Short mmCIF file of C-alpha atoms in Angstrom, two decimals:
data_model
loop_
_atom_site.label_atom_id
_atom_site.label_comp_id
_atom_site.label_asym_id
_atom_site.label_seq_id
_atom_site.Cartn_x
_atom_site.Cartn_y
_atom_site.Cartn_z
CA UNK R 1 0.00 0.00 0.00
CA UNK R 2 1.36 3.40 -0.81
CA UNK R 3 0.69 6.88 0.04
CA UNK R 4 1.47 10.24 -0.99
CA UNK R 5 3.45 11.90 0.37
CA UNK R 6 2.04 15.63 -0.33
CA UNK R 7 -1.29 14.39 1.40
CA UNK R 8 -1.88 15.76 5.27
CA UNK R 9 -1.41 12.75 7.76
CA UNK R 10 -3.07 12.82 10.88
CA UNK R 11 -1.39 14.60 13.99
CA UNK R 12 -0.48 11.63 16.59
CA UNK R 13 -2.49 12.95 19.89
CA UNK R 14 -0.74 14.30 22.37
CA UNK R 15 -1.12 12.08 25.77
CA UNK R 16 -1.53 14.35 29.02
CA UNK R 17 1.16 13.96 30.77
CA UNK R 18 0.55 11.20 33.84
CA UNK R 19 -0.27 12.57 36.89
CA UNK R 20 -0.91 16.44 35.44
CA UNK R 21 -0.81 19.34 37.95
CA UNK R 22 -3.85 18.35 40.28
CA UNK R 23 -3.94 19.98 43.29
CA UNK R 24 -5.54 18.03 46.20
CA UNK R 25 -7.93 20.40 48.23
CA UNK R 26 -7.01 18.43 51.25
CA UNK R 27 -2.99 19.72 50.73
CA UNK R 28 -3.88 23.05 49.89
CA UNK R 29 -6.76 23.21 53.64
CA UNK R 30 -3.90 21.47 55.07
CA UNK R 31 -1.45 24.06 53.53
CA UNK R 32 -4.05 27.28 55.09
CA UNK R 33 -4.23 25.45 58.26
CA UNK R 34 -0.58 25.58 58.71
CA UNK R 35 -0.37 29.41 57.66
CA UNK R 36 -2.11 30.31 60.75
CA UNK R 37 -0.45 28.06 63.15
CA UNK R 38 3.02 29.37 62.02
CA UNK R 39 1.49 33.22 62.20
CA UNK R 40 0.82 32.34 65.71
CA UNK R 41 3.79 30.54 67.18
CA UNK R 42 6.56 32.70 65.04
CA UNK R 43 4.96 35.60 63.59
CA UNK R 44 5.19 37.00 59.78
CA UNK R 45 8.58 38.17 60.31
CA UNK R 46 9.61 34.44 61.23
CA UNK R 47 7.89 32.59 59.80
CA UNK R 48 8.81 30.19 56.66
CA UNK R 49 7.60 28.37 53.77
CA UNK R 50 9.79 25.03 55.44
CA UNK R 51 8.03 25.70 58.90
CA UNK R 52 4.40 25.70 56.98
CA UNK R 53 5.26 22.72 54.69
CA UNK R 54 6.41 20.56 57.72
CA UNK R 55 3.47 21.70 60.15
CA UNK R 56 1.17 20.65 57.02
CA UNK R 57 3.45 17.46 56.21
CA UNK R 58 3.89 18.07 53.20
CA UNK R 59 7.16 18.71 51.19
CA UNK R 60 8.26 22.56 50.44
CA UNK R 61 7.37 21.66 46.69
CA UNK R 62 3.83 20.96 47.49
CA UNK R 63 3.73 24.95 48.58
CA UNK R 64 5.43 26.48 45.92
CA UNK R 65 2.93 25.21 43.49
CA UNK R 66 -0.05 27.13 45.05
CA UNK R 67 1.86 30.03 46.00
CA UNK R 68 5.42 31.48 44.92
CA UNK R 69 6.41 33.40 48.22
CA UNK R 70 5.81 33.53 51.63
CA UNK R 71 3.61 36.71 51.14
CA UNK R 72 1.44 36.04 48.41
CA UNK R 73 0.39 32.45 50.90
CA UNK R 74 -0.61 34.84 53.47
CA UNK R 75 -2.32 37.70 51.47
CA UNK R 76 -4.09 34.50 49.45
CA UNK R 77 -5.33 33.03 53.49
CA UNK R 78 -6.21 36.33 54.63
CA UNK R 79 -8.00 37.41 52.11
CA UNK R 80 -10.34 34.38 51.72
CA UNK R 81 -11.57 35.09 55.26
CA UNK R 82 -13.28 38.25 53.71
CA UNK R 83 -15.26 35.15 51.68
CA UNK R 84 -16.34 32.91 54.25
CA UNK R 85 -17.91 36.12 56.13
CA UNK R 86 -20.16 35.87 59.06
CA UNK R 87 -23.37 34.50 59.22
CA UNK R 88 -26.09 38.22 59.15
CA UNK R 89 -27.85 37.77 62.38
CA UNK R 90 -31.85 38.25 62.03
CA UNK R 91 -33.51 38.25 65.45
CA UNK R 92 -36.39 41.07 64.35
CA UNK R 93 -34.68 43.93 66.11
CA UNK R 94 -31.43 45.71 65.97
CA UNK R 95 -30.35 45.42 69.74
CA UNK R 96 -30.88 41.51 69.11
CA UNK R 97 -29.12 41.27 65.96
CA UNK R 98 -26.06 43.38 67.10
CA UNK R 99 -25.83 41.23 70.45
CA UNK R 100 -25.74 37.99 67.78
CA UNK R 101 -23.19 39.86 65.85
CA UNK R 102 -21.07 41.34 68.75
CA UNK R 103 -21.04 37.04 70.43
CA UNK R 104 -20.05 35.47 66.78
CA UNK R 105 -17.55 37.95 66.12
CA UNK R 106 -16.40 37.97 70.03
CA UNK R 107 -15.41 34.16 69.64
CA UNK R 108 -13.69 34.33 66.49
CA UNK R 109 -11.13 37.37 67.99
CA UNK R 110 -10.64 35.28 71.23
CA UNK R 111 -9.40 32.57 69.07
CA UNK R 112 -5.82 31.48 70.44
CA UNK R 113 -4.66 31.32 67.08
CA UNK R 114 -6.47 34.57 66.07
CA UNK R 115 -5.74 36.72 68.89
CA UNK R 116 -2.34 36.38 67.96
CA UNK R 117 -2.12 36.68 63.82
CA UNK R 118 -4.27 39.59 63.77
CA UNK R 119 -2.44 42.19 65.88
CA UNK R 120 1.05 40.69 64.30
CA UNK R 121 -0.43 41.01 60.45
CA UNK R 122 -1.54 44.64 61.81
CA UNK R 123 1.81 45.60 63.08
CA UNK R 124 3.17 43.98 59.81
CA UNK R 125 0.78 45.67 57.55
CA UNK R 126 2.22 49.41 58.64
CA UNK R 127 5.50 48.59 56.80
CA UNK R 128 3.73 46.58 53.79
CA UNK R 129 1.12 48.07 51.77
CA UNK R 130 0.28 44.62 50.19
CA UNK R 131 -0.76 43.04 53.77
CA UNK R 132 -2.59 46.13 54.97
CA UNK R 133 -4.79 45.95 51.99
CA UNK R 134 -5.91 42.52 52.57
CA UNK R 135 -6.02 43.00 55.99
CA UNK R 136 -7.94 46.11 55.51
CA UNK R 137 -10.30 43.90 53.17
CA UNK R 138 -10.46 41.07 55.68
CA UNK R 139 -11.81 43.07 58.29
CA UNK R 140 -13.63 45.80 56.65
CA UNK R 141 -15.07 44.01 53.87
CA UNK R 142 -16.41 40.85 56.10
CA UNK R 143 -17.90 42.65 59.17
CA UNK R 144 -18.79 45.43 57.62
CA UNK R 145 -20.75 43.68 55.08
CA UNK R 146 -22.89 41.82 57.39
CA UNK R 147 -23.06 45.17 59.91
CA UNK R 148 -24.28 46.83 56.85
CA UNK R 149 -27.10 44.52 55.93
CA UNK R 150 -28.13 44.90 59.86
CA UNK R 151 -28.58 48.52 59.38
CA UNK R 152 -30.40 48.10 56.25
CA UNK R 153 -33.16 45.73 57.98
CA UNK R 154 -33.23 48.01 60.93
CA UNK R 155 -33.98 50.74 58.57
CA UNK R 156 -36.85 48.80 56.94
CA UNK R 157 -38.19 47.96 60.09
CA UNK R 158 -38.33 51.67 60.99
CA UNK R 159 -35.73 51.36 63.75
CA UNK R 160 -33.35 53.70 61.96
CA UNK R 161 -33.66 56.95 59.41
CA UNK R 162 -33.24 56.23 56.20
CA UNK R 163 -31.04 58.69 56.31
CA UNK R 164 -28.30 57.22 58.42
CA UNK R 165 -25.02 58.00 57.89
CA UNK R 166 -23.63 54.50 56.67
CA UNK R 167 -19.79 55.03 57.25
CA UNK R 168 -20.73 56.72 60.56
CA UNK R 169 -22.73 53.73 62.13
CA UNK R 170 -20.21 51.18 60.70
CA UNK R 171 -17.52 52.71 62.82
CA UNK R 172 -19.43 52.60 65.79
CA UNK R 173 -21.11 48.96 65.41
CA UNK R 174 -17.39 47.60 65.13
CA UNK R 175 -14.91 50.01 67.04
CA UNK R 176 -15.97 49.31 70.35
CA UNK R 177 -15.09 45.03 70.29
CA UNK R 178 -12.42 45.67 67.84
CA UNK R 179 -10.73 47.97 70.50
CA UNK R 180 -11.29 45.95 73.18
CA UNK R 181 -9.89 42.36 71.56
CA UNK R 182 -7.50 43.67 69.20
CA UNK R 183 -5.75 46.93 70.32
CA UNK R 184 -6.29 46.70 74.16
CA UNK R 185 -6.55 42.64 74.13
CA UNK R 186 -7.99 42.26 77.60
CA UNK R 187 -7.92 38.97 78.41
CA UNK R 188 -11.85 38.95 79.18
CA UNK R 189 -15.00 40.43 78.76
CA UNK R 190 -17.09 41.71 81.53
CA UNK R 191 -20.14 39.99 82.57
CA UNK R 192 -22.52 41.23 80.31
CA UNK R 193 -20.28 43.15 78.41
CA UNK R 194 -21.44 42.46 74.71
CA UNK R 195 -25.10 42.72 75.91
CA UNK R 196 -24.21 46.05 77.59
CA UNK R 197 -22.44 46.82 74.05
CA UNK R 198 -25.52 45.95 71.83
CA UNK R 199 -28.08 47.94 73.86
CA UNK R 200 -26.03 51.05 73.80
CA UNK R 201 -24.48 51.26 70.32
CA UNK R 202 -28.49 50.31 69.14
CA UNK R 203 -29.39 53.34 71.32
CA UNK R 204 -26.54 55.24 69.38
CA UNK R 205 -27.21 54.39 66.06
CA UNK R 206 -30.80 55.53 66.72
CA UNK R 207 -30.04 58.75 67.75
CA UNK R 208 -27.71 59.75 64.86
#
């Protein structure tokens, strides 16, 4: 049998090559997992891509493929908590729903592991611009989101003018906790603190 040799022959396929660059979502949790530990027992400063990849167990290789430095893995972890947000409280009043807010968001700043990243990445984030705007995203973007949609249903419900100054009342739903776990850091709360808290900043936010 013969064949010309002018005519087109068929391209051989290409085989994908075996084991193609999959990444497991258990390596990469693992990975994030590891990010925060490391924030907490060394710091940003201190902290390494070998001290993540062996808290993780995984090899250094196994890191690099996600992420190529040590900052991009902790603006990429940071950021995403800006995603997972807070659940919106809706209790029917805004005293209720800011006490919900003030006990979710209470827990997750008392966090061993959190009450120690978040003033490091603060101090961290006044000599890079990078982590200050994820940080600043992180924070801002995640309570103030669901602190926002609290207002709005408070203003619906006639609880607050329509009016309101938004930027206003989202400073003074969040300063007050925020000052107290993060900047101050007392060790605890007073007894009946954060319903003390809700009842007066609702009283506030009314009267602005």
């Amino acid at each position: 049998m013969t064949t010309n040799a002018d005519e087109p022959q068929p391209r051989p396929r290409r085989r994908a090559p075996a084991g193609a660059a999959v990444l497991r979502e258990d390596v990469t949790e693992a990975i994030r997992s590891a990010v925060f530990e490391e924030l907490a027992a060394a710091g940003y400063a201190r902290m390494s891509i070998e001290g993540i990849a062996r808290r993780a167990g995984v090899g250094k290789t196994a890191v690099y493929r996600r992420w190529r430095s040590k900052l991009h893995l902790v603006l990429d972890v940071v950021s995403a908590l800006a995603v997972q947000g807070l659940p919106v409280p809706d209790t029917g009043s805004l005293e209720g729903d800011l006490r919900l807010l003030y006990e979710v968001t209470s827990r997750a700043l008392r966090h061993p592991v959190a009450s120690q990243v978040i003033p490091d990445l603060q101090a961290e984030a006044a000599r890079n611009p990078d982590i200050a705007e994820a940080l600043r995203k992180t924070l801002r973007e995640g309570q103030d989101g669901v602190a926002s949609r609290i207002l709005t249903a408070a203003a619906e419900r006639g609880e607050l003018s329509p009016a309101l100054d938004t930027d206003l009342a989202l400073d003074l739903v969040s300063g007050p906790l925020y000052w107290r776990a993060v900047v101050v850091r007392s060790p605890k709360l007073p007894q009946g603190y954060l319903g003390q808290l809700a009842r007066a900043t609702a009283q506030g936010l009314k009267a602005l």
